[in-house]
Amino acid sequence: MNFDDMMKELRTEYLESLPAKLNDLENSLNQEDVDCLREDFHKLKGTGKTYGFPEISELGEVVERLLTHRPQAYSQVVPNAIGILKDIHRERSASREFDLSEDGRFTQIRSLSL
């Protein structure tokens, strides 16, 4: 197996693991566990770009920063971020791109983090 094939397989596995990560995020949101949410978005920030999904890393970075500096905003930010991640998963699973800059929810989240 060459490097490109290996990366393609890893990308597929990463996408397949995303619903479980989303479930974890939803559980942490329901438990109001801001520390766990911040940690999970930190992990997404690191893994997204590694596996070729820079929009996941960008979203993870913005949400992590927001949860660090404005943790009280979690209830308004995290549901939108989870929705965006679900849309990313759907689009990427269908081999389509996802442009965060065109998503109004992301624009709103990013504006809160400034």
CSV table of C-alpha atoms in Angstrom, one decimal:
chain,number,residue,atom,x,y,z
A,1,MET,CA,0.0,0.0,0.0
A,2,ASN,CA,1.5,3.4,-1.0
A,3,PHE,CA,1.2,6.6,1.1
A,4,ASP,CA,-1.7,8.0,-0.9
A,5,ASP,CA,-3.8,4.8,-0.5
A,6,MET,CA,-2.9,4.7,3.2
A,7,MET,CA,-4.0,8.3,3.7
A,8,LYS,CA,-7.2,7.7,1.8
A,9,GLU,CA,-8.0,4.8,4.1
A,10,LEU,CA,-7.2,6.9,7.2
A,11,ARG,CA,-9.4,9.7,5.9
A,12,THR,CA,-12.3,7.2,5.4
A,13,GLU,CA,-11.8,5.8,8.9
A,14,TYR,CA,-11.7,9.3,10.4
A,15,LEU,CA,-15.0,10.2,8.7
A,16,GLU,CA,-16.5,6.9,9.9
A,17,SER,CA,-15.5,7.8,13.5
A,18,LEU,CA,-17.0,11.3,13.3
A,19,PRO,CA,-20.6,10.2,14.3
A,20,ALA,CA,-19.2,8.7,17.6
A,21,LYS,CA,-17.4,12.0,18.2
A,22,LEU,CA,-20.6,13.9,17.6
A,23,ASN,CA,-22.4,11.7,20.0
A,24,ASP,CA,-19.7,12.4,22.7
A,25,LEU,CA,-20.1,16.1,22.0
A,26,GLU,CA,-23.9,15.9,22.4
A,27,ASN,CA,-23.5,14.0,25.6
A,28,SER,CA,-21.1,16.6,27.0
A,29,LEU,CA,-23.4,19.4,26.0
A,30,ASN,CA,-26.4,17.7,27.7
A,31,GLN,CA,-24.3,17.3,30.8
A,32,GLU,CA,-23.1,20.9,30.6
A,33,ASP,CA,-19.5,19.7,30.8
A,34,VAL,CA,-17.7,22.7,29.3
A,35,ASP,CA,-14.2,21.3,30.1
A,36,CYS,CA,-14.9,18.1,28.2
A,37,LEU,CA,-16.4,20.1,25.3
A,38,ARG,CA,-13.3,22.3,25.2
A,39,GLU,CA,-11.0,19.2,25.2
A,40,ASP,CA,-13.0,17.5,22.5
A,41,PHE,CA,-12.9,20.6,20.2
A,42,HIS,CA,-9.2,20.8,20.9
A,43,LYS,CA,-8.8,17.3,19.6
A,44,LEU,CA,-10.9,18.1,16.5
A,45,LYS,CA,-8.6,21.1,15.9
A,46,GLY,CA,-5.6,18.8,15.9
A,47,THR,CA,-7.0,15.8,14.0
A,48,GLY,CA,-9.0,17.5,11.2
A,49,LYS,CA,-6.2,19.0,9.3
A,50,THR,CA,-4.0,15.9,9.9
A,51,TYR,CA,-6.6,13.8,8.0
A,52,GLY,CA,-7.2,16.4,5.3
A,53,PHE,CA,-10.3,18.1,6.7
A,54,PRO,CA,-9.1,21.7,7.4
A,55,GLU,CA,-12.6,22.9,8.0
A,56,ILE,CA,-12.9,20.6,11.1
A,57,SER,CA,-9.6,22.0,12.4
A,58,GLU,CA,-10.7,25.6,11.9
A,59,LEU,CA,-14.1,25.0,13.6
A,60,GLY,CA,-12.4,23.2,16.4
A,61,GLU,CA,-9.9,26.0,16.9
A,62,VAL,CA,-12.6,28.7,17.0
A,63,VAL,CA,-14.9,26.8,19.4
A,64,GLU,CA,-12.0,25.8,21.7
A,65,ARG,CA,-10.9,29.4,21.9
A,66,LEU,CA,-14.4,30.5,22.7
A,67,LEU,CA,-14.9,27.9,25.3
A,68,THR,CA,-11.6,28.9,26.9
A,69,HIS,CA,-12.4,32.7,27.0
A,70,ARG,CA,-16.2,32.7,27.1
A,71,PRO,CA,-17.3,29.4,28.6
A,72,GLN,CA,-20.7,30.8,29.4
A,73,ALA,CA,-21.4,31.0,25.7
A,74,TYR,CA,-21.2,27.2,25.3
A,75,SER,CA,-25.0,26.7,25.1
A,76,GLN,CA,-25.3,29.1,22.2
A,77,VAL,CA,-22.2,28.0,20.4
A,78,VAL,CA,-21.9,24.2,20.7
A,79,PRO,CA,-25.3,23.2,19.2
A,80,ASN,CA,-24.4,25.2,16.1
A,81,ALA,CA,-20.9,23.7,16.0
A,82,ILE,CA,-22.3,20.2,16.2
A,83,GLY,CA,-24.8,21.0,13.4
A,84,ILE,CA,-21.9,22.2,11.3
A,85,LEU,CA,-19.9,19.1,12.0
A,86,LYS,CA,-22.9,16.9,11.0
A,87,ASP,CA,-23.1,18.9,7.7
A,88,ILE,CA,-19.3,18.5,7.2
A,89,HIS,CA,-19.7,14.7,7.8
A,90,ARG,CA,-22.6,14.4,5.3
A,91,GLU,CA,-20.8,16.4,2.6
A,92,ARG,CA,-17.4,14.9,3.0
A,93,SER,CA,-18.9,11.4,3.1
A,94,ALA,CA,-20.4,12.1,-0.3
A,95,SER,CA,-17.0,13.3,-1.5
A,96,ARG,CA,-18.0,16.9,-1.6
A,97,GLU,CA,-16.2,19.9,-0.2
A,98,PHE,CA,-17.5,22.0,2.7
A,99,ASP,CA,-16.7,25.7,2.8
A,100,LEU,CA,-17.0,27.0,6.3
A,101,SER,CA,-16.8,30.6,5.1
A,102,GLU,CA,-20.2,30.2,3.5
A,103,ASP,CA,-21.9,28.8,6.6
A,104,GLY,CA,-23.8,31.5,8.6
A,105,ARG,CA,-23.5,29.5,11.8
A,106,PHE,CA,-19.8,29.5,11.6
A,107,THR,CA,-19.7,33.3,10.9
A,108,GLN,CA,-21.8,33.8,14.0
A,109,ILE,CA,-19.5,31.5,16.1
A,110,ARG,CA,-16.4,33.2,14.8
A,111,SER,CA,-17.8,36.7,15.6
A,112,LEU,CA,-18.4,35.7,19.2
A,113,SER,CA,-14.8,34.5,19.6
A,114,LEU,CA,-13.2,37.8,18.5
